[in-house]
Tab-separated table of C-alpha atoms and ligand atoms in Angstrom:
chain	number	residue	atom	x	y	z
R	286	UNK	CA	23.569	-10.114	2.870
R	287	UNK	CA	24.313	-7.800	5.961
R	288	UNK	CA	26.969	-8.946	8.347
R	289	UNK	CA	26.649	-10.272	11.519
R	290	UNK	CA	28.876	-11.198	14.369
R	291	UNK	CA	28.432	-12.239	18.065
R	292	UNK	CA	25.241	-11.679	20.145
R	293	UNK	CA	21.794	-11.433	18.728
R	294	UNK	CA	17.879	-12.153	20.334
R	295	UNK	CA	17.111	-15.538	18.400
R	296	UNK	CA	18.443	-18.041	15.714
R	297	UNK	CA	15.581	-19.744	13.860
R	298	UNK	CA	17.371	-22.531	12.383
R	299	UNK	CA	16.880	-25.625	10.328
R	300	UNK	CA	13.658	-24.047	8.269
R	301	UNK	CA	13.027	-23.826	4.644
R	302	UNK	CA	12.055	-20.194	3.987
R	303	UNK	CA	9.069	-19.064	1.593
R	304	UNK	CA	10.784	-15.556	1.960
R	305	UNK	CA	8.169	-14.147	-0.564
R	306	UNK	CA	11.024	-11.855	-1.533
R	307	UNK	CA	10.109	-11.096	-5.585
R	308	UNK	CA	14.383	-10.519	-5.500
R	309	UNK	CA	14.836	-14.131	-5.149
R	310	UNK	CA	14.074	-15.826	-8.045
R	311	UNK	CA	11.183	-18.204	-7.746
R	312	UNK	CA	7.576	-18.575	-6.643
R	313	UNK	CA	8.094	-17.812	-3.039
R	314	UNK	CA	11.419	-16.763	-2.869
R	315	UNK	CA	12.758	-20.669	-1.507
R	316	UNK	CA	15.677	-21.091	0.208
R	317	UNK	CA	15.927	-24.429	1.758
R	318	UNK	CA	17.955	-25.315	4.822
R	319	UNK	CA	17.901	-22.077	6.066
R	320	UNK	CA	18.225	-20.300	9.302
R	321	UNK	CA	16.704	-16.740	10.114
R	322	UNK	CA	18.657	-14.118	12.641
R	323	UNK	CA	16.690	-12.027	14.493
R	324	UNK	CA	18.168	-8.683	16.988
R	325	UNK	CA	15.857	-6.138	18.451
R	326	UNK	CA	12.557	-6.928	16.310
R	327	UNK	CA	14.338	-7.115	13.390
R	328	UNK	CA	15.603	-9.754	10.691
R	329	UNK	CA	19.240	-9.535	11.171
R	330	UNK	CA	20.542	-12.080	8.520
R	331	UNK	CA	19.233	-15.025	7.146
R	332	UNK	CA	20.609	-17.754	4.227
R	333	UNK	CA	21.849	-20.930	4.149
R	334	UNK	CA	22.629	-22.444	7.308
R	335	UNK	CA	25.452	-23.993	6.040
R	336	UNK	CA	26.396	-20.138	5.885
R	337	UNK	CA	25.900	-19.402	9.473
R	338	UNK	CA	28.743	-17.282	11.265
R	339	UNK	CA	30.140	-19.186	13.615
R	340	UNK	CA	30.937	-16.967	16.423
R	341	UNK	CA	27.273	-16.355	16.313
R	342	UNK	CA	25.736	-16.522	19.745
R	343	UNK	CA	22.152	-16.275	20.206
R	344	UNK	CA	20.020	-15.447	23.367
R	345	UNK	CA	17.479	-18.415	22.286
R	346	UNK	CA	17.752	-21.356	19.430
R	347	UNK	CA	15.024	-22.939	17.523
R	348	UNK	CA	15.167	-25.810	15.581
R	349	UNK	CA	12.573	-25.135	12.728
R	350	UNK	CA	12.909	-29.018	12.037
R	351	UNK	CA	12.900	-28.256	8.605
R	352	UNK	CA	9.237	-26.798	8.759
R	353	UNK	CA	8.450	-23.891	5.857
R	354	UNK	CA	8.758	-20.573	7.559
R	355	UNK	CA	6.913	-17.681	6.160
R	356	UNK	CA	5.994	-13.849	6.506
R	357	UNK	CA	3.742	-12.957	9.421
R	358	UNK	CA	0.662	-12.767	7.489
R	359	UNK	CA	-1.642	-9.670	6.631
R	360	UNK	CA	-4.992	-9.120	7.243
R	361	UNK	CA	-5.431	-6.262	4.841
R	362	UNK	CA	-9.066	-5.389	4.973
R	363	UNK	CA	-11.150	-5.946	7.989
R	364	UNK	CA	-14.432	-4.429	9.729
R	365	UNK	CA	-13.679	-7.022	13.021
R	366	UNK	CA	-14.775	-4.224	14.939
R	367	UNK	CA	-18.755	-4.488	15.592
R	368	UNK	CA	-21.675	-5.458	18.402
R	369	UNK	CA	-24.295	-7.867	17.314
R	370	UNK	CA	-25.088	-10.601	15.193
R	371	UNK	CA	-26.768	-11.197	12.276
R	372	UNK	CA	-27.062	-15.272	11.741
R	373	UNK	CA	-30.788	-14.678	12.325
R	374	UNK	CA	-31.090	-12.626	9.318
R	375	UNK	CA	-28.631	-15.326	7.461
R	376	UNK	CA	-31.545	-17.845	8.359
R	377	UNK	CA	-33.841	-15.323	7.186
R	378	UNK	CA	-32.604	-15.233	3.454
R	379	UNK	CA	-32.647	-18.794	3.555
R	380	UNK	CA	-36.178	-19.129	4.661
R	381	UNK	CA	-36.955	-17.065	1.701
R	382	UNK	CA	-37.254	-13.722	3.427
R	383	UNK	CA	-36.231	-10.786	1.223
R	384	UNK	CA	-33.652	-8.166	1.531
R	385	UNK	CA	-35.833	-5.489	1.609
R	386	UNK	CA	-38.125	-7.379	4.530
R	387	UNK	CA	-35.286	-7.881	6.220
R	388	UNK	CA	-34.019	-4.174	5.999
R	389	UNK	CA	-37.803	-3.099	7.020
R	390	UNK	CA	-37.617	-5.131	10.187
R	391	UNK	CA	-34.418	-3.050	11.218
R	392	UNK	CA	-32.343	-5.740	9.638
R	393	UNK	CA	-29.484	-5.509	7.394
R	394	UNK	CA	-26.552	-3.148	8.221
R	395	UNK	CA	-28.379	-1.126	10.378
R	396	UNK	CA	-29.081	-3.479	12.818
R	397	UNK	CA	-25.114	-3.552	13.427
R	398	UNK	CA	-24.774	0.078	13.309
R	399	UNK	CA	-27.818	0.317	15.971
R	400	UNK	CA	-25.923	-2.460	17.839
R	401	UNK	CA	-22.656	-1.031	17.653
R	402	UNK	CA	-24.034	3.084	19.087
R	403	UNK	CA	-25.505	1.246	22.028
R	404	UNK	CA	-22.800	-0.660	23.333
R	405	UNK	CA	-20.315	0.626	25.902
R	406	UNK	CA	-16.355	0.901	24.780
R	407	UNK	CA	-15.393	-2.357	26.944
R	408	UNK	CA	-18.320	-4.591	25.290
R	409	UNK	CA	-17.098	-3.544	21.768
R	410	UNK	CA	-14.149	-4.427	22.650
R	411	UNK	CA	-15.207	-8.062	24.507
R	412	UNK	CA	-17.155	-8.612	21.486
R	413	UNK	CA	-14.441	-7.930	19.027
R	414	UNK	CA	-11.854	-10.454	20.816
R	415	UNK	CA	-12.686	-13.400	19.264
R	416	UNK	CA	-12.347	-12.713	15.984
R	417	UNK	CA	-8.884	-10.825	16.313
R	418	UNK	CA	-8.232	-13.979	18.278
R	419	UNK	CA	-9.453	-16.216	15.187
R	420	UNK	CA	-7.232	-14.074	12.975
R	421	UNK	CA	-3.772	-14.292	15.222
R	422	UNK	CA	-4.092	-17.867	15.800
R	423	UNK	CA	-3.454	-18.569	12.077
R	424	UNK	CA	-0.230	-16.382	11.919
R	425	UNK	CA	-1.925	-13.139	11.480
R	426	UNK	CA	0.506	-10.264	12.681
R	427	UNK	CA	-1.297	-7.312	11.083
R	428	UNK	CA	-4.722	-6.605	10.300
R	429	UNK	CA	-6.478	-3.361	9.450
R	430	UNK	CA	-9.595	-2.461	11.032
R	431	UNK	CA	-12.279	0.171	9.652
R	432	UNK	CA	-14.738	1.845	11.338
R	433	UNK	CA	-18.055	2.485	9.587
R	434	UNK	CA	-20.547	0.940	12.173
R	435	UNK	CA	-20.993	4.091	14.408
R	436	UNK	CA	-22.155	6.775	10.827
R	437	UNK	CA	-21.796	9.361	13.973
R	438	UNK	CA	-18.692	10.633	15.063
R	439	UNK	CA	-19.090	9.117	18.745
R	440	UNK	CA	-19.293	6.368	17.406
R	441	UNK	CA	-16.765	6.022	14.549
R	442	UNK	CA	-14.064	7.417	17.460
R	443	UNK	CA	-15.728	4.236	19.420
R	444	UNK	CA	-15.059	2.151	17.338
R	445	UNK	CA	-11.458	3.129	16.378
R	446	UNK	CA	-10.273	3.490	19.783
R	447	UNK	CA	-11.937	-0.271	20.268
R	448	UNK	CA	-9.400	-1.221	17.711
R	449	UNK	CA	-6.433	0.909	19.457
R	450	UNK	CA	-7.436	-1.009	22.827
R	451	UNK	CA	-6.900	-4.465	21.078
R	452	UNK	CA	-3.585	-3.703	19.350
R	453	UNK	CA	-2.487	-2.694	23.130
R	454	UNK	CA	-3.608	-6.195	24.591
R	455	UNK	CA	-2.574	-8.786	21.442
R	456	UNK	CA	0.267	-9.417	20.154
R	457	UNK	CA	-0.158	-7.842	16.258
R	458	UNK	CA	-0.044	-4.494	14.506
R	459	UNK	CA	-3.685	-2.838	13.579
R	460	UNK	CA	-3.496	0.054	10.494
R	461	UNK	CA	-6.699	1.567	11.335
R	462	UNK	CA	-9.110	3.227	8.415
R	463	UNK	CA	-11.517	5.506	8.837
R	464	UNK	CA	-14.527	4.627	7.048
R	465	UNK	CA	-17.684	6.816	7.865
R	466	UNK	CA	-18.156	7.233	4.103
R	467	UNK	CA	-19.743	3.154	4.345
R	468	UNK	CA	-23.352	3.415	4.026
R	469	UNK	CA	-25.976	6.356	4.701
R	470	UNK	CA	-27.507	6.328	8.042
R	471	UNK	CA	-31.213	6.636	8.359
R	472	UNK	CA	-30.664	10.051	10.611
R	473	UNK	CA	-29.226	11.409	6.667
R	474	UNK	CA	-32.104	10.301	4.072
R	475	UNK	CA	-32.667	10.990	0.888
R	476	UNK	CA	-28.901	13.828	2.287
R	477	UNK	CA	-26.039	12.178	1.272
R	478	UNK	CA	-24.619	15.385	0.220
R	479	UNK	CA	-25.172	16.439	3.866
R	480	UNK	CA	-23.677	13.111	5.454
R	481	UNK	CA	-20.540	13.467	3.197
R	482	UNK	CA	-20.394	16.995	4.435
R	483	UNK	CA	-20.713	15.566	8.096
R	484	UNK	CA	-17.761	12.842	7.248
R	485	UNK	CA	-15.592	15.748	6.061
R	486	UNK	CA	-16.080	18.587	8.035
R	487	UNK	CA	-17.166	17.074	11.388
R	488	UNK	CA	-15.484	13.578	11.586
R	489	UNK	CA	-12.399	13.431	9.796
R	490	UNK	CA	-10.351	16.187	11.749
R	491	UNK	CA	-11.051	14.932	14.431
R	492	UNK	CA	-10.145	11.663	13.647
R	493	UNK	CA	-7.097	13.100	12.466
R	494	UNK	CA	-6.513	15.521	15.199
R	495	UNK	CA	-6.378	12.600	17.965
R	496	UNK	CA	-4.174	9.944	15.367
R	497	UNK	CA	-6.939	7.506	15.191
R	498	UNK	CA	-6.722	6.647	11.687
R	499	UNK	CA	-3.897	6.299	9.202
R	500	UNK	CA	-6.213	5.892	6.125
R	501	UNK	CA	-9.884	7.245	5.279
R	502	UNK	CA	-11.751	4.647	3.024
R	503	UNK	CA	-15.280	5.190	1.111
R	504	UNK	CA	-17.943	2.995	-0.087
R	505	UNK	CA	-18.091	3.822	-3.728
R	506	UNK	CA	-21.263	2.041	-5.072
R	507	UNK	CA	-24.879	2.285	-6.565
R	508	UNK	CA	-26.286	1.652	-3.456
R	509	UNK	CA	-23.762	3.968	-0.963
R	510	UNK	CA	-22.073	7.150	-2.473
R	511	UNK	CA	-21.322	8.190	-5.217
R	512	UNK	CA	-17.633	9.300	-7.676
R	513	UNK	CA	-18.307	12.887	-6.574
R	514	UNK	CA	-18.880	12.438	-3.135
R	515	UNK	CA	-16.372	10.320	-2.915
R	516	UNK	CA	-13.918	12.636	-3.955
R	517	UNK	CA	-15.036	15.290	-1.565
R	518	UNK	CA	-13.761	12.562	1.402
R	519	UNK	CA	-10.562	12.082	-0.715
R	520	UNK	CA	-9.791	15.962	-0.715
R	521	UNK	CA	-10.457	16.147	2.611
R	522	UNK	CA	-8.321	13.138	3.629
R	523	UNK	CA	-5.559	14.497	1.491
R	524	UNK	CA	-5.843	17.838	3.207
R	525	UNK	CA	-5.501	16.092	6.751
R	526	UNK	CA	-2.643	14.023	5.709
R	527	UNK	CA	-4.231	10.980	5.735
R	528	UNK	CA	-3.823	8.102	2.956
R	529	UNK	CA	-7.032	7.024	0.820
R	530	UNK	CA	-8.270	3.286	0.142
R	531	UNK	CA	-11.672	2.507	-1.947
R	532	UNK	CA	-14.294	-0.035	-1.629
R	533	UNK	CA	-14.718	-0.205	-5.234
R	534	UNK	CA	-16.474	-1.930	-8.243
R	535	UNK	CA	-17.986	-4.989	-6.253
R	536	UNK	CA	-21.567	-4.503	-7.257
R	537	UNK	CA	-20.929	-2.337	-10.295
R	538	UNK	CA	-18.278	-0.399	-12.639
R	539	UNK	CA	-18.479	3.064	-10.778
R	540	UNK	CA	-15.105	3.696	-12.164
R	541	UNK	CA	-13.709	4.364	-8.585
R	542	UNK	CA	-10.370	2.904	-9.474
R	543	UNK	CA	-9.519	5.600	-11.763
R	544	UNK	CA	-10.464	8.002	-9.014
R	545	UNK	CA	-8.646	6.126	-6.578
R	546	UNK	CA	-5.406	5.988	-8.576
R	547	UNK	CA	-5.787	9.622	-9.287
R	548	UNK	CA	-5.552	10.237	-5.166
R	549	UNK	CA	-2.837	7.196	-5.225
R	550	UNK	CA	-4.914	5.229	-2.794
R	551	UNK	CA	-3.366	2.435	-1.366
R	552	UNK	CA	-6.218	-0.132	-2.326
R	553	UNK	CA	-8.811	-0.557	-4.309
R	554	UNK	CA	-10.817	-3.484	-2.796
R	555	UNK	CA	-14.166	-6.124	-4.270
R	556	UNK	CA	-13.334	-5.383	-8.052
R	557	UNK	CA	-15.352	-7.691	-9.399
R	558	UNK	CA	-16.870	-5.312	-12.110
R	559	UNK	CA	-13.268	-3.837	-12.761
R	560	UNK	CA	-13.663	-2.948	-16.377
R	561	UNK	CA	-10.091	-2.071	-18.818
R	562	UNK	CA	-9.949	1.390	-17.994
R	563	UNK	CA	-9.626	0.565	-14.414
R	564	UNK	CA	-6.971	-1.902	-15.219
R	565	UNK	CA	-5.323	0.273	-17.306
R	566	UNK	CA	-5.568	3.081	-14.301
R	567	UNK	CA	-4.347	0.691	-11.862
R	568	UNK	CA	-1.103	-0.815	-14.098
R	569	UNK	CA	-0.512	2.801	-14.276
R	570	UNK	CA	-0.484	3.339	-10.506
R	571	UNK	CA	0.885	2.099	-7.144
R	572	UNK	CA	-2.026	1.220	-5.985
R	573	UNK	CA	-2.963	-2.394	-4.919
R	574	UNK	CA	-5.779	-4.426	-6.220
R	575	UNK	CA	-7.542	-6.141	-3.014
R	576	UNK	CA	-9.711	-9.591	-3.772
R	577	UNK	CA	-12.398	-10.390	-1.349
R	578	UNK	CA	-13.371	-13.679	-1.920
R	579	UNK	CA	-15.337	-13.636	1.601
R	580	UNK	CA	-17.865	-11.489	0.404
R	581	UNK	CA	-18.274	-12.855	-3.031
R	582	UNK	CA	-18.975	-16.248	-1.809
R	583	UNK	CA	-20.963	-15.337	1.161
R	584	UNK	CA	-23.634	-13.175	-1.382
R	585	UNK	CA	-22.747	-16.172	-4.196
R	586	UNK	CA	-22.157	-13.602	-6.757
R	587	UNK	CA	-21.171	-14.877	-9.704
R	588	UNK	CA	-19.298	-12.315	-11.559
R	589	UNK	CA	-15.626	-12.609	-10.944
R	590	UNK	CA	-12.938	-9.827	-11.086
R	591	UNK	CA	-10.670	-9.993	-13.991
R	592	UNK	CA	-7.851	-11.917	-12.597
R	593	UNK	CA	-6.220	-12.939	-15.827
R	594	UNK	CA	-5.843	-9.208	-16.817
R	595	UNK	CA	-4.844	-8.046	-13.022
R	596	UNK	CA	-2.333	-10.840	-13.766
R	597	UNK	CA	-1.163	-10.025	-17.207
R	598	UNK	CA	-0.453	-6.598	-16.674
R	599	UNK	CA	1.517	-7.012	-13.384
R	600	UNK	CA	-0.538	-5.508	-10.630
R	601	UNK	CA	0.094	-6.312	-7.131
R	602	UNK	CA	-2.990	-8.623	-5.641
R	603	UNK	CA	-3.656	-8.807	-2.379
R	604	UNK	CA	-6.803	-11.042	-0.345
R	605	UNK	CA	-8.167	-10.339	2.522
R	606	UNK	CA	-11.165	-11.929	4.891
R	607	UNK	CA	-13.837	-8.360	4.775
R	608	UNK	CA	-14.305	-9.800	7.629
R	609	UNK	CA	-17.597	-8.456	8.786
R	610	UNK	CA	-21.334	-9.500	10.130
R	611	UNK	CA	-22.978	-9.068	6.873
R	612	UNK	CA	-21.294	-10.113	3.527
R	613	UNK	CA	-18.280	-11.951	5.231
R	614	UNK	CA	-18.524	-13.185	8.724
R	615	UNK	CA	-15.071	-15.550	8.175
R	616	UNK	CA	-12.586	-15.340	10.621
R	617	UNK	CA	-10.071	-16.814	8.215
R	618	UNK	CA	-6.938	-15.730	6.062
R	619	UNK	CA	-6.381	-19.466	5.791
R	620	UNK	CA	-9.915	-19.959	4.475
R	621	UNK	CA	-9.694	-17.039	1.942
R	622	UNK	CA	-6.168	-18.358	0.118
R	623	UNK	CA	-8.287	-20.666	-0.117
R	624	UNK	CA	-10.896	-19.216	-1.788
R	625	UNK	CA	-8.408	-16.998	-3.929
R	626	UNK	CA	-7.610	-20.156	-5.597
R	627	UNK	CA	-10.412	-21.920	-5.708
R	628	UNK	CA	-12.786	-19.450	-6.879
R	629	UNK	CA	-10.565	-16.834	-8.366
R	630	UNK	CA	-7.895	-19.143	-9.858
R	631	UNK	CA	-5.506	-17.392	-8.210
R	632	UNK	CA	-2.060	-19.848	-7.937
R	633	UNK	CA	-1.141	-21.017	-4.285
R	634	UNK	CA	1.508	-18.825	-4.487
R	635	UNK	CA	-0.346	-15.639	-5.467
R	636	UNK	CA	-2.524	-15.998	-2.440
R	637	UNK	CA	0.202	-16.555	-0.038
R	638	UNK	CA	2.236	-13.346	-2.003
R	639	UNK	CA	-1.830	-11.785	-1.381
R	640	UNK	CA	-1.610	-11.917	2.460
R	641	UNK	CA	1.873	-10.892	3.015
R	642	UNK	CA	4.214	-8.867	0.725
R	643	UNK	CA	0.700	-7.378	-1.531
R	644	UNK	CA	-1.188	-6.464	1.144
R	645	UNK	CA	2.122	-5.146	3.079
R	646	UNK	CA	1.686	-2.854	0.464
R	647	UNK	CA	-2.255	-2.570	0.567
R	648	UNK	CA	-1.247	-0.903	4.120
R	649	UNK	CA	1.491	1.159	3.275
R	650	UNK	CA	3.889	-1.399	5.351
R	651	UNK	CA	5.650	-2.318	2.513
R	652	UNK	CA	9.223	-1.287	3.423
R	653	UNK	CA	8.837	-3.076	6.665
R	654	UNK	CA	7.509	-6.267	6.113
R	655	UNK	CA	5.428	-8.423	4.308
R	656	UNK	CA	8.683	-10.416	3.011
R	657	UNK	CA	11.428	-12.098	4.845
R	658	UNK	CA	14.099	-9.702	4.059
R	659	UNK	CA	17.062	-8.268	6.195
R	660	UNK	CA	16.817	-5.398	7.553
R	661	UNK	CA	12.559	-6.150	7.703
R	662	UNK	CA	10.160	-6.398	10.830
R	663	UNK	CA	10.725	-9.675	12.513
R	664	UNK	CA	7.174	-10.928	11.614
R	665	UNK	CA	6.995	-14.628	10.878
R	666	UNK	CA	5.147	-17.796	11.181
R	667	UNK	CA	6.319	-21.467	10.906
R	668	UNK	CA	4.318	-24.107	9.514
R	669	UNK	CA	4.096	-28.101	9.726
R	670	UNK	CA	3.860	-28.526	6.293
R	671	UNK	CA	5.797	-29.637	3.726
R	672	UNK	CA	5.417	-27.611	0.919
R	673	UNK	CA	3.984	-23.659	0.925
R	674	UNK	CA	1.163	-24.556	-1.701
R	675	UNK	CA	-0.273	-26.283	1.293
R	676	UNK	CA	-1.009	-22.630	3.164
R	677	UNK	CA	-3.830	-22.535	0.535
R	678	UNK	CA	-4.671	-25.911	-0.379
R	679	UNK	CA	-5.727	-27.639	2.308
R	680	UNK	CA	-7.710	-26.271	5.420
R	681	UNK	CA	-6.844	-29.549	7.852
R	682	UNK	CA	-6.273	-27.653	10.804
R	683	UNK	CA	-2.705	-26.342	10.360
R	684	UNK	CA	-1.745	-23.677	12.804
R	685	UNK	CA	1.250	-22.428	12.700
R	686	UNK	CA	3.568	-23.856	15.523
R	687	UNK	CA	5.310	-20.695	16.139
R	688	UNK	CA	4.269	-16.633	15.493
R	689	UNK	CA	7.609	-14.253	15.684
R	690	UNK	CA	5.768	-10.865	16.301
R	691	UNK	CA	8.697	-7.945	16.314
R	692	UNK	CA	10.753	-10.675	16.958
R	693	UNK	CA	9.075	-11.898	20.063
R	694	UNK	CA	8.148	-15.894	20.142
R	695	UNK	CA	4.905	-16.621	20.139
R	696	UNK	CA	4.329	-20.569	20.868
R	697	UNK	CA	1.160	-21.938	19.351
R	698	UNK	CA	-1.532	-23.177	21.659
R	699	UNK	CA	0.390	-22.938	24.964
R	700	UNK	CA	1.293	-18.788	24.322
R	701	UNK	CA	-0.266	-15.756	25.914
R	702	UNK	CA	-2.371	-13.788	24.011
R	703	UNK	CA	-1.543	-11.001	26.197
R	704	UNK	CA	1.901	-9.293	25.163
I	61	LIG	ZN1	-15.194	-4.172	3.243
């Protein structure tokens, strides 16, 4: 334990900690009675608060009144950023309308990208507010955001400086992915070789160039692009500097994860047709395996990723809402923990280890936070519940009643939303 003395920013005292911290020994790293010191964004000390110096003297006191405090959690795969709405086309499918119909009628993902290329900067960003709102008011306090609505480079950079705008005006971090590699637009035909040129040659250095991305991401599927031409935007990314991530084996075993391990992305997301080798590739890696629950519900798949062997051979797991219009228009980490376990089988506290110290690592953040650790970002939300299972068994309308972003208070209900 580092050593404090005299003043710090805030005492969070009277909490039971789910520290999530794998170095204390048990399912979410307990310690009860417990108090958390926080100076200049970051976690100071924190034990027992039987152990509390007492010369300490805070600028502000909580009493946690012995709620379970936890990691600020992690939104690590989002595509929050988009214009339009597609509930008309959910009704659709329902009504018995086919995919392909819908797709002829200018449905489907291209009615978002068409969307998203006519709206103005400001209107992206208006429409885009209520879902990073959705997010943040269930502890959320960093999400990643890909682009992949615009498939032209006006638009991508629209898009990511729509995400750039929001982490300026809300209190939470956004990792921002480039991810014009996420479906072929209809300009590019029967020329994906051409469109992955486009992506590599016209769109990532500039992306790069003006610091609007930290990771490049591809769709790696049957129906989007293929191993090779997936690699091409891997070689390019690695070229620029910037870290890889892979939408990988949802539909399909493309064997992306082995490529993906081989450029040590940071994620591999979906994974539902994850076959051995790509287990094998991944326990030999440090790269993350990302669940989506969302999306598999949403399209009611049926074939689920191989938990038991993720499990079994140690790899990190992380969950995250996909939240998009198409395959995964939930606005909820909450909902997906849920969802993890539920569906997945995932134990309550895999999912809560899935949104906070796995997909700290999904983003690269993993020296920083995603655990409650000293000398880690002052991130943290406390809950009115009394026991952590209940962050992903029940869905009763817990909020949390406080957010600490870098160490900042954020009440529940009552606080800005501006910083
Ligand atoms: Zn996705």
């Amino acid at each position: 334990m580092t050593k404090i003395t005299g003043n710090c920013d805030l005492l969070i005292n009277n909490v039971h900690l789910a520290t999530m911290d794998p170095d204390v020994d048990s399912h979410y790293g307990e310690i009860l009675n417990a108090a958390v010191v926080i100076h200049e964004g970051i976690i100071q000390w924190l034990g027992s608060s039987d152990q509390l110096p007492d010369n300490l003297q805070p600028e502000k006191t909580i009493n946690g009144q012995g709620q379970w405090l936890t990691p600020g959690l992690i939104d690590c795969h989002t595509h929050l950023v988009y214009a339009g709405d597609r509930s008309r086309e959910f009704e659709q499918r329902l009504e018995g309308v086919s995919y392909s119909e819908i797709a002829r009628q200018g449905g489907g993902i291209m009615s978002t990208v068409n969307a998203t290329r006519q709206c103005s900067l400001d209107q992206l960003i208006e429409q885009s507010r209520p879902r990073l709102e959705a997010l943040i008011s269930e502890g959320v306090t960093t999400v990643e955001i890909k682009s992949g609505y615009g498939l032209n480079l006006e638009t991508e950079l629209k898009i990511l400086k729509a995400a750039r705008e929001l982490e300026q005006q809300y209190p939470v971090r956004i990792e921002k992915t480039f991810l014009g590699a996420h479906t072929l637009p209809p300009e590019y035909s029967g020329k994906a070789d051409e469109y992955i040129q486009t992506v590599c040659e016209e769109m990532l250095p500039v992306v790069a160039e003006e610091k609007l991305a930290s990771s490049v991401d591809v769709f790696c599927e049957n129906i989007a692009f293929n191993l090779q031409q997936t690699e091409q935007v891997f070689q390019k990314a690695k070229n620029l500097g910037l870290r890889v991530k892979l939408h990988a084996e949802q539909l399909s075993d493309s064997q992306g994860t082995q490529l993906a391990t081989r450029y040590k992305a940071l994620s591999v997301d979906h994974l539902e047709y994850l076959g051995d080798e790509g287990v094998n590739a991944l326990e030999n890696s440090t790269t993350v395996a990302t669940l989506l629950p969302g999306a598999f519900y949403f399209l009611r798949e049926t074939r689920l990723p191989p938990i038991d062997k993720l499990r079994a051979s140690g790899i990190p797991m992380a969950l995250a809402t996909d939240l998009n219009p198409g395959t995964s228009p939930l606005a909820s980490l909450r909902l997906m923990m849920n969802m993890g376990c539920t569906l997945f089988g995932l134990t309550p506290s895999e999912a809560l280890a899935g949104v906070t110290r796995n997909a700290a690592r999904a983003v690269g953040l993993q020296d920083k936070m995603g655990i409650i650790r000293a000398g880690y970002q002052a991130d943290l939300a406390l809950w009115p519940v009394q026991n952590p299972a209940s962050l992903a068994a029940t869905l009763n309308g817990e909020k949390p009643s406080l957010t600490v972003f870098e160490g900042r208070v954020l009440q529940s209900m009552t606080r800005s939303m501006n910083r």
